[in-house]
Coordinates of C-alpha atoms in Angstrom, one line a residue:
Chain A
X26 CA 0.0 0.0 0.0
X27 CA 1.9 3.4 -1.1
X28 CA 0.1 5.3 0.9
X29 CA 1.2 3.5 3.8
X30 CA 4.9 4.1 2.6
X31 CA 4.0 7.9 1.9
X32 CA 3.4 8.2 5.4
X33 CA 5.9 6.4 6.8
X34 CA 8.4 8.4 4.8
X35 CA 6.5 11.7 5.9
X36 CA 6.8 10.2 10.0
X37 CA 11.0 9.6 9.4
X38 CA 11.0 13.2 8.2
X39 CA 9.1 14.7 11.0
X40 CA 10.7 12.7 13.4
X41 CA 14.6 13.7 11.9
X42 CA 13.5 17.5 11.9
X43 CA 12.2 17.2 15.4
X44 CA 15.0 15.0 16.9
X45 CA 17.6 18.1 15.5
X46 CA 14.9 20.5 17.7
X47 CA 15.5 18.3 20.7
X48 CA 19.3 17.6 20.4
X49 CA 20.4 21.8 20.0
X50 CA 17.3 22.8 22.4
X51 CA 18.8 26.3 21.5
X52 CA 15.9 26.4 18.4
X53 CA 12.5 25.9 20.5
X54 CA 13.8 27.5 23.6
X55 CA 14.6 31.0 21.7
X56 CA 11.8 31.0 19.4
X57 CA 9.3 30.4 22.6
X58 CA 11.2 33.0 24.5
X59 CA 10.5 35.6 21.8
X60 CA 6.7 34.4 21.3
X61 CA 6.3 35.3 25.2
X62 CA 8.4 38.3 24.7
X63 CA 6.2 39.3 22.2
X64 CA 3.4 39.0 24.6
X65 CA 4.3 41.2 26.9
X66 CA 5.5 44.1 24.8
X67 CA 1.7 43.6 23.3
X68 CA 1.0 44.1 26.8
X69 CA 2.7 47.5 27.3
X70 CA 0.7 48.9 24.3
X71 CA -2.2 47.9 25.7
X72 CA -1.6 49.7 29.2
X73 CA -2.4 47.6 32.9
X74 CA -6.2 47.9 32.4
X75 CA -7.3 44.4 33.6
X76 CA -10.5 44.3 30.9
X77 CA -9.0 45.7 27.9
X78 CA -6.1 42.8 28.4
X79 CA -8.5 40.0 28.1
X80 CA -10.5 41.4 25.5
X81 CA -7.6 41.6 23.4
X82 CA -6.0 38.8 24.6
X83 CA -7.2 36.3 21.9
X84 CA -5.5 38.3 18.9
X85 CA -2.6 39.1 21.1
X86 CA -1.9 35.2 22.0
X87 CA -2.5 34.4 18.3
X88 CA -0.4 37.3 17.0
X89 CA 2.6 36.2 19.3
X90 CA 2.6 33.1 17.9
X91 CA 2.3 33.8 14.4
X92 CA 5.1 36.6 14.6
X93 CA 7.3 33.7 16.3
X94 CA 6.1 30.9 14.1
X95 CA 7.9 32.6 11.0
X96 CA 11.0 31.7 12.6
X97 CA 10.3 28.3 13.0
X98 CA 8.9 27.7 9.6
X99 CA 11.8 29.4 7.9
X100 CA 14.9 27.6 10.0
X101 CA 13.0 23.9 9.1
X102 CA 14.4 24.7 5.6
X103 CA 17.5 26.9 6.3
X104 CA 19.0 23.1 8.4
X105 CA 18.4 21.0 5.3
X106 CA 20.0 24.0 3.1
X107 CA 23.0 24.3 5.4
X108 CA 23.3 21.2 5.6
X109 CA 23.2 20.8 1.9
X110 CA 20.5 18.0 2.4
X111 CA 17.3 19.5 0.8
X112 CA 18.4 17.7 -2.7
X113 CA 19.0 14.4 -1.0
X114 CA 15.7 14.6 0.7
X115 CA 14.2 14.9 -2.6
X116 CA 16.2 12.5 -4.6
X117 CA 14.7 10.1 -2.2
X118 CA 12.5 7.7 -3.5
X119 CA 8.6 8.3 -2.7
X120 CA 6.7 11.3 -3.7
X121 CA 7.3 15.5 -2.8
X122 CA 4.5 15.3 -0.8
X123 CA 5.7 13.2 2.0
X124 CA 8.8 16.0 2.2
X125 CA 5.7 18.2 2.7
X126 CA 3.8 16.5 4.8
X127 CA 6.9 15.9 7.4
X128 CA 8.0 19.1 7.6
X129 CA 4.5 20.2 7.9
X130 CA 4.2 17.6 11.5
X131 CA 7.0 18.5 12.7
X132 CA 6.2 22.3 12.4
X133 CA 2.7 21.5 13.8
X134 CA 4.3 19.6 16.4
X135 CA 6.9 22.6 17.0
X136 CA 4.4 25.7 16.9
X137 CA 1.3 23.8 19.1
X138 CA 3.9 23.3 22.3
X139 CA 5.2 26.9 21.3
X140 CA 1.3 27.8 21.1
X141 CA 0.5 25.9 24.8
X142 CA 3.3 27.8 26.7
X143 CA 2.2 31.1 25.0
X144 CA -1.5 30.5 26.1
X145 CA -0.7 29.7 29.6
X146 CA 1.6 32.6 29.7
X147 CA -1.4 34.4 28.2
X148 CA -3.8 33.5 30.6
X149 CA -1.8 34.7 33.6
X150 CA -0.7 38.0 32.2
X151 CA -4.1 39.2 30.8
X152 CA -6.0 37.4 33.3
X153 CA -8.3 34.9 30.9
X154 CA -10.6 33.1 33.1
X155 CA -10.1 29.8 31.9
X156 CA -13.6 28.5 29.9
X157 CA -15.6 25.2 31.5
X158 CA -15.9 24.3 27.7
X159 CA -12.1 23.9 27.6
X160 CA -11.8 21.0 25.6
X161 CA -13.3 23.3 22.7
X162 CA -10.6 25.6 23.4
X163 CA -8.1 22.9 22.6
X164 CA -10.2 21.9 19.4
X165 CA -9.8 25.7 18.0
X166 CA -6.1 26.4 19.2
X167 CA -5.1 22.7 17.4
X168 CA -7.5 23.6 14.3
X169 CA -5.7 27.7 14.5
X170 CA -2.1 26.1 14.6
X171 CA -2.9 23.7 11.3
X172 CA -4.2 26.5 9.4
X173 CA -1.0 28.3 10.0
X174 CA 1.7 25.5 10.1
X175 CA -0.1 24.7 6.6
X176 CA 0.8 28.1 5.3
X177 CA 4.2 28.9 6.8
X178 CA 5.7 25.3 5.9
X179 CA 4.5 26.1 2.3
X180 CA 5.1 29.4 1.6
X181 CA 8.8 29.2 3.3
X182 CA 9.7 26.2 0.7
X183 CA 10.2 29.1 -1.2
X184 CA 11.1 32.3 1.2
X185 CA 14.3 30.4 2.3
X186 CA 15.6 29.4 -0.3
X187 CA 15.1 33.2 -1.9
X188 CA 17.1 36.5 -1.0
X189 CA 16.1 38.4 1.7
X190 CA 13.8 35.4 3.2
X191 CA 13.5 37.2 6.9
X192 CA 11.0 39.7 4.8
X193 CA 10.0 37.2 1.7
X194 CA 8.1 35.2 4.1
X195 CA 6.3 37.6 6.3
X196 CA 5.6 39.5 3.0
X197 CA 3.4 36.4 1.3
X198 CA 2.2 34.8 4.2
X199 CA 0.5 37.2 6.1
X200 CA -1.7 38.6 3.6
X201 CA -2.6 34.9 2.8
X202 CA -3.6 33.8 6.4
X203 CA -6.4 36.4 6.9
X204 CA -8.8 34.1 6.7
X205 CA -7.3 31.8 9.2
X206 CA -6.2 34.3 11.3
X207 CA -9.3 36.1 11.5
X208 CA -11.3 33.0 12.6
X209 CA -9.2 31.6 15.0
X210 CA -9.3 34.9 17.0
X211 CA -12.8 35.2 16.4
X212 CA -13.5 31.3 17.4
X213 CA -10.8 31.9 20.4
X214 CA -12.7 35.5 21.7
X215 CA -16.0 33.8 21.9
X216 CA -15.2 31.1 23.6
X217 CA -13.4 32.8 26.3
X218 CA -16.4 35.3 26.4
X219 CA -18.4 32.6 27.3
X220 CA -19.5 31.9 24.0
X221 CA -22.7 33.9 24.6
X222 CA -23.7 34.2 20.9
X223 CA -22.7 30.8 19.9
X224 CA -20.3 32.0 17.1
X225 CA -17.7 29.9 18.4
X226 CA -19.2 26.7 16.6
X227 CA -19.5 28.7 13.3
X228 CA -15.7 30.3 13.4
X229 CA -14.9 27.0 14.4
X230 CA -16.5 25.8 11.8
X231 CA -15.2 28.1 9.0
X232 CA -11.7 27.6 10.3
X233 CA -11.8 23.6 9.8
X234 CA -13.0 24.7 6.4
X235 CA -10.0 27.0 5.6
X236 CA -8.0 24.5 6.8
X237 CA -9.0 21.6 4.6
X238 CA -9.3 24.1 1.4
X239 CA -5.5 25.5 2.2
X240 CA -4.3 21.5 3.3
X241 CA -5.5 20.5 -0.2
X242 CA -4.3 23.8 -2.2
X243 CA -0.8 23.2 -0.9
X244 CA -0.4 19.6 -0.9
X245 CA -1.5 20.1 -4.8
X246 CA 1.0 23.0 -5.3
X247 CA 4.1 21.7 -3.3
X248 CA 5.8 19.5 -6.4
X249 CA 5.9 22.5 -8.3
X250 CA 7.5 24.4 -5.6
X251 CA 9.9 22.0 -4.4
X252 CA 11.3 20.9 -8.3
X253 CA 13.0 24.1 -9.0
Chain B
X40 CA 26.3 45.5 -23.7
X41 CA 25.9 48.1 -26.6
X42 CA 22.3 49.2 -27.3
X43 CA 22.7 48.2 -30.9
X44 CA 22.8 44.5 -30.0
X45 CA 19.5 45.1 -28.3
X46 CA 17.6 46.3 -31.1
X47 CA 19.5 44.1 -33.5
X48 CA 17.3 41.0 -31.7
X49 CA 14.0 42.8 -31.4
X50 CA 11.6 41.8 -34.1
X51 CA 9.7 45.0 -35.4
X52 CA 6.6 43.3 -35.5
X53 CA 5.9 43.7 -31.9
X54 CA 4.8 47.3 -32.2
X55 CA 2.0 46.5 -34.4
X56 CA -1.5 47.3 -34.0
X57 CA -1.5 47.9 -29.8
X58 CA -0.3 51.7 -29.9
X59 CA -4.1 52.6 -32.3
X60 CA -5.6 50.4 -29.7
X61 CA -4.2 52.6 -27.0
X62 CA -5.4 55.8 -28.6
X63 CA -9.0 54.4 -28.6
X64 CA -8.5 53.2 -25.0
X65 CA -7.4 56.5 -24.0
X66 CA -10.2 58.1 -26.2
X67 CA -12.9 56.1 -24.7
X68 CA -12.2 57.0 -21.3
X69 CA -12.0 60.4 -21.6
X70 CA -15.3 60.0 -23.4
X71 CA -16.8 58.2 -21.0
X72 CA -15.6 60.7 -18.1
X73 CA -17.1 63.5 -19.8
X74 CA -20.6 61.9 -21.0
X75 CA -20.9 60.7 -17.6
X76 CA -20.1 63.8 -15.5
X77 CA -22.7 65.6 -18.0
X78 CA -25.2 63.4 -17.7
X79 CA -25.6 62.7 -14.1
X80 CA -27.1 65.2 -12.0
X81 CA -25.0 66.7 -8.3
X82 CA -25.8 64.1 -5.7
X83 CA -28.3 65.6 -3.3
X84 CA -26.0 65.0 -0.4
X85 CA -22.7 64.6 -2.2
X86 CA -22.8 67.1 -4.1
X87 CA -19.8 66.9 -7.0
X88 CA -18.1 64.6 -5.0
X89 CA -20.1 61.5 -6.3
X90 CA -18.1 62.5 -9.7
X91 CA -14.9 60.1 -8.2
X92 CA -17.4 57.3 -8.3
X93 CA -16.7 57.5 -12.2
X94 CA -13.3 56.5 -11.5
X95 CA -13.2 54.6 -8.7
X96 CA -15.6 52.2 -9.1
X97 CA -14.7 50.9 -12.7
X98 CA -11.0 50.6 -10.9
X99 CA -12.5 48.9 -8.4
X100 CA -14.3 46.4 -10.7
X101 CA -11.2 46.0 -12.8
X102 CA -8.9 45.5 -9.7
X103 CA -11.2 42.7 -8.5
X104 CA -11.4 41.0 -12.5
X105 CA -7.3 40.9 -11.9
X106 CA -6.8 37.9 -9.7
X107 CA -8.7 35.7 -12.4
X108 CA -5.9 36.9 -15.3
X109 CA -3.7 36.0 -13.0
X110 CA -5.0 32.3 -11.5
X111 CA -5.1 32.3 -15.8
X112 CA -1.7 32.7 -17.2
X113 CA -0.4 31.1 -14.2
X114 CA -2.1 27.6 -14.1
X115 CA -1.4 28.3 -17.9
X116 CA 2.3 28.1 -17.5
X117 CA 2.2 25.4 -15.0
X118 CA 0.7 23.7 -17.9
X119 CA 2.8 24.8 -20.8
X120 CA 5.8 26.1 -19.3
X121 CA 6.0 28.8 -22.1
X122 CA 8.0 31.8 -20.7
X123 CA 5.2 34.6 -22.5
X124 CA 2.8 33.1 -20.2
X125 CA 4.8 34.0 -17.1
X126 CA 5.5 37.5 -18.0
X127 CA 1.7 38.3 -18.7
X128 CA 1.1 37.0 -15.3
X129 CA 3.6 39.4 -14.1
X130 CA 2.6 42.1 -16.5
X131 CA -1.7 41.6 -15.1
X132 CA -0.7 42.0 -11.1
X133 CA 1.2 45.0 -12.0
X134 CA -1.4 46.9 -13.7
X135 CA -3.7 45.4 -10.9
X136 CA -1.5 46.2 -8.0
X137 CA -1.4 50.1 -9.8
X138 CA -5.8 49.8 -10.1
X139 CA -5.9 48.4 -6.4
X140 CA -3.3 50.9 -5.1
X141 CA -5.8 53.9 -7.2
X142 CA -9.0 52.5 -5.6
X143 CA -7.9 52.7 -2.1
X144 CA -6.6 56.2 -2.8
X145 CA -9.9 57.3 -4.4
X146 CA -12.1 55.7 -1.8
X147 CA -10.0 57.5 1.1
X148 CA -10.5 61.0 -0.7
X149 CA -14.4 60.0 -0.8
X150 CA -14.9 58.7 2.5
X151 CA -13.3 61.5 4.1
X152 CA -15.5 64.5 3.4
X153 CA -18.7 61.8 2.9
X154 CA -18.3 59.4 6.1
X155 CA -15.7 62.1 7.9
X156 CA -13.1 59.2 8.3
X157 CA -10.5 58.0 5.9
X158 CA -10.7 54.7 6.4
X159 CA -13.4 52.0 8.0
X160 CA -12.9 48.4 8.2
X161 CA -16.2 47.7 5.9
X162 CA -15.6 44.4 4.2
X163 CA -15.0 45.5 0.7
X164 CA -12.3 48.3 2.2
X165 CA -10.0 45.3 3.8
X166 CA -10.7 43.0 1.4
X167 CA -9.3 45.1 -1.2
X168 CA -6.5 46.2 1.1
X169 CA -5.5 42.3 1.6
X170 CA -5.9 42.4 -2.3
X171 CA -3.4 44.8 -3.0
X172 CA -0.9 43.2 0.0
X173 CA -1.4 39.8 -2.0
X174 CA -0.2 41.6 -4.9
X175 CA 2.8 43.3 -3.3
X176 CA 3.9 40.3 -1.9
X177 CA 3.7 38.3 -5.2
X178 CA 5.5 41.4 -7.0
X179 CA 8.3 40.9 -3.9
X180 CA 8.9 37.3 -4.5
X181 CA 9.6 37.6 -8.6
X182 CA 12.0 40.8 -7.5
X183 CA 13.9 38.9 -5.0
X184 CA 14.2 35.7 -7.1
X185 CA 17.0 35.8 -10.2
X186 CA 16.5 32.3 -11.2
X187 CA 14.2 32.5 -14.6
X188 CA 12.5 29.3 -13.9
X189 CA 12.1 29.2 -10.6
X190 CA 10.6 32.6 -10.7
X191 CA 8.2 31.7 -13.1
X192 CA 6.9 28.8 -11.6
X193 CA 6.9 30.4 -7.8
X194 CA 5.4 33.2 -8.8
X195 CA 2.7 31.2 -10.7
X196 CA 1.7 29.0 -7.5
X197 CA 1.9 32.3 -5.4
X198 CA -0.7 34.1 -7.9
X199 CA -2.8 31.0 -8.2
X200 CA -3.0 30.3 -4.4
X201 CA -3.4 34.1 -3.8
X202 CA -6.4 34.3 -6.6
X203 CA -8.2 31.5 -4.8
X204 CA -7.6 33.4 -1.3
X205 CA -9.7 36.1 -2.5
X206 CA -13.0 35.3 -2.2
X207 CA -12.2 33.5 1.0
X208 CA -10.8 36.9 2.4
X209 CA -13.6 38.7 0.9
X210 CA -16.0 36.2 2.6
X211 CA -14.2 35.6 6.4
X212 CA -13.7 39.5 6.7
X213 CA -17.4 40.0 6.0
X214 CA -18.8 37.7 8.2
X215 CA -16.0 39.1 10.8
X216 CA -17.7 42.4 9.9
X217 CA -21.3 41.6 10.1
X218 CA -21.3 40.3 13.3
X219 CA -20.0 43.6 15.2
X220 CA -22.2 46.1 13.0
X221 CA -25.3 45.8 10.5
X222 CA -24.1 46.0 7.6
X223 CA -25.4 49.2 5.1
X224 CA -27.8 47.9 2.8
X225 CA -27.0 48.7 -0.9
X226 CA -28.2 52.3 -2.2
X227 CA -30.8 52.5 -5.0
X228 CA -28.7 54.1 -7.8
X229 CA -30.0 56.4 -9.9
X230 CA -30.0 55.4 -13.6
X231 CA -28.0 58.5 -14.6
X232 CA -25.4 57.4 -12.5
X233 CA -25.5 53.7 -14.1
X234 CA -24.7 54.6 -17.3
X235 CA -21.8 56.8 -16.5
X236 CA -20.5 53.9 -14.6
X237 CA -20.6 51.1 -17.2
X238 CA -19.4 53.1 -19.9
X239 CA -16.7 53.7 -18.2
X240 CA -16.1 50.4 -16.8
X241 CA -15.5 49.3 -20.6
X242 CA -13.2 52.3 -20.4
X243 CA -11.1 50.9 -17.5
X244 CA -11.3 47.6 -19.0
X245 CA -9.5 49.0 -22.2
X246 CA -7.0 51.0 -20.7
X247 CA -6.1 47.8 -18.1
X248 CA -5.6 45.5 -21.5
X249 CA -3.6 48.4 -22.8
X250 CA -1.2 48.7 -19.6
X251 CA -0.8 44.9 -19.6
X252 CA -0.4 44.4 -23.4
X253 CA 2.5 47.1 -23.2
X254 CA 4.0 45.9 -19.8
X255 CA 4.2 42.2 -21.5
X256 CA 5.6 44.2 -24.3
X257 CA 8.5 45.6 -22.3
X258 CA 9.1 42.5 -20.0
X259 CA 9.7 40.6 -23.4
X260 CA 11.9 43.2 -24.7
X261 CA 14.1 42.8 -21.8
X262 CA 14.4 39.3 -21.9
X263 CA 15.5 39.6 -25.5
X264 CA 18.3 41.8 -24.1
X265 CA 19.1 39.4 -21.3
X266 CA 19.1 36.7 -24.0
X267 CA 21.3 38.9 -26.4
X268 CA 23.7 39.7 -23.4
X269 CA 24.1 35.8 -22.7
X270 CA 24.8 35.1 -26.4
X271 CA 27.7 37.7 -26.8
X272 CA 28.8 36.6 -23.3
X273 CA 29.1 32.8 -24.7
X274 CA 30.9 34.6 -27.5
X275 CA 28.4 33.3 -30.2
X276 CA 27.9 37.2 -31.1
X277 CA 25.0 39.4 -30.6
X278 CA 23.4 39.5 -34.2
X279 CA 21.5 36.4 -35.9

């Protein structure tokens, strides 16, 4: 069964990019550091007022990690491309796709503990009360990070190995997440306003939908980005 | 690289009928502009002001036709690979990153003395911002990119993924928008003011072929050069 080998070959990948993570430490630790740093400059522009913290704290939390995440996307690239491994990894037998589909797990794997430190650091300093529907909360932060992770692995395949990467990525990416930006706050704000409206369902709803219609455009699009 | 070798390689027959075609663009619009601004009565609360509409809403239209020209040359090169295809790709985002960047400006001189703000984050405002980020960001990647190729086909799966985002952005940021304010229901328009507008959205349609058919033009022309540059660097000599 080739998809069965597909994924195996995607697992080995994710599980090589994620063992180089754990063995320098240096990469997560910094990257985390800056997401929370992040955090509490966001803090400072929004002054000590308790209520105007946790209104904003959604976006904030989800800005923090996006801001941070570029980091991480770009650097799962910039190892194979030091390394000089990238054309290796492709000369591999097996399709593009499982290239894409490892990075994009280990990224996923690498921004979601980023993302649960930076919520918990979140919660303290704008002082989120902490939903009884938490378990949702965990469905739209994993659903949020996917959306992104889908994105940044993609649209860094090609920032890093460009000139002038740092900006090339922020550059196409952003504009492109809107969507999934702009529902994960929204799902993330109602459901720590105690979902009084029930839009959280619906963002939550239109987010897994974003992130199928981006999981498939990219998956289609990465041979063509990874060839040249 | 002398300038002779340059025009040595470029065949005459692209300046053929495009620059007559121009003329009547040009024509057209100033036509249009001047029936339409005759035609249609002051607005009763706008006044003169309304008389932007005649520009900004055919660029507006036009801007949002743009992402389909592009999502069009560039699945068509990821089919044929044929370089022409690229460069009208290139050539249609930026004569639509020039339309977007125009709307926006118009819309903020409008809104200001009409709504009293320059800006308001209505749907049709950020989408169309987004738009004309999209289109920056694809015009950034070909820049920073020297490899033909891989520019090419980048820059085609940036403008097809970015074409598709579009009415995904349009739809997320009005829903976002619709649940913190009723939206404005659309005005009855007067049919004075119709008229005015469709002539000269044919207008804007002619001058936007124009600008692309002439920035294809020149992007071809350079790539001749580039091409004639390469030969007389391999020492094969500039002239055929």
């Amino acid at each position: 069964m080739s998809w069965r080998r597909e994924w195996r070959r995607a697992r080995a990948i994710a599980w090589k990019d994620l063992r180089t993570e754990r063995r320098s430490k240096a990469g997560f630790s910094s990257v985390t550091v800056l997401a929370v740093t992040i955090l509490v400059l966001f803090g400072f522009a929004l002054g000590p007022d308790a209520s105007v913290g946790r209104d904003a704290a959604p976006g904030v939390i989800w800005l923090a990690v996006l801001f941070a995440g570029v980091l991480a996307f770009n650097r799962c690239y910039q190892i194979e491309l030091d390394g000089g491994s990238l054309e290796q990894l492709i000369l591999y037998p097996g399709t593009r796709r499982a290239i894409f589909a490892g990075k994009l797990l280990a990224n996923f794997v690498f921004v979601a503990l980023m993302l649960l430190v930076v919520v918990f650091a979140g919660i303290v300093l704008f002082q989120v009360r902490i939903p009884s529907s938490w378990p949702a909360l965990v469905g739209i932060l994993a659903a949020g990070t996917i959306g992104l992770v889908t994105l940044g692995t993609f649209y860094a395949a090609m920032a890093s190995r460009s000139r002038a990467r740092e900006v090339l990525l922020p550059l196409l990416l952003f504009p492109m997440l809107v969507p999934v930006l702009l529902a994960a706050m929204e799902a993330t704000k109602a459901l720590l306003g105690g979902n009084v409206m029930g839009d959280a369902g619906a963002w939550t709803r239109l987010l897994v939908a974003f992130d199928v219609i981006f999981l498939v455009a990219t998956f289609l699009a990465f041979e063509f980005v990874i060839e040249v | 690289m002398t300038t002779g070798a340059v025009a040595s390689v470029v065949p005459k027959s692209h300046a053929s009928r495009w620059p007559v075609f121009g003329w009547f663009a040009f024509l057209f619009l100033i036509a249009s502009q001047i029936t339409a601004i005759a035609i249609s009565p002051p607005d009763r609360d706008m006044g003169d002001l309304q008389k932007i509409m005649y520009v900004h809403v055919p660029a507006a239209w036009m801007t949002m036709l743009s992402p389909l020209a592009v999502l069009y040359f560039g699945l068509r090169y990821l089919w044929t690979r044929r370089e022409e295809d690229d460069l009208l790709a290139a050539s249609s985002a930026e004569v639509a990153t020039t339309f977007a960047g125009l709307t926006l400006a118009l819309g903020m001189i409008w809104a200001r003395p009409t709504w009293g703000v320059w800006w308001t984050w209505d749907a049709r405002l950020t989408s169309m911002l987004v738009l004309f980020l999209m289109l920056a960001g694809y015009l950034a990647l070909r820049a920073l990119i020297d490899e033909r190729e891989r520019r090419a086909q980048w820059s085609a799966v940036v403008g097809v993924l970015g074409a598709l985002n579009v009415p995904i952005v349009y739809m997320s940021v009005r829903w976002w928008r619709t649940i913190h304010q009723i939206q404005s229901s659309p005005e009855t328009v007067d049919r004075a003011y119709v008229v005015g507008l469709r002539l000269n959205a044919f207008a804007m349609l002619f001058v936007m072929i124009y600008f692309v058919r002439r920035r294809y033009e020149a992007a071809l022309l350079e790539r001749m050069a580039e091409r004639a540059i390469e030969r007389a660097a391999l020492g094969q000599g500039a002239a055929r």
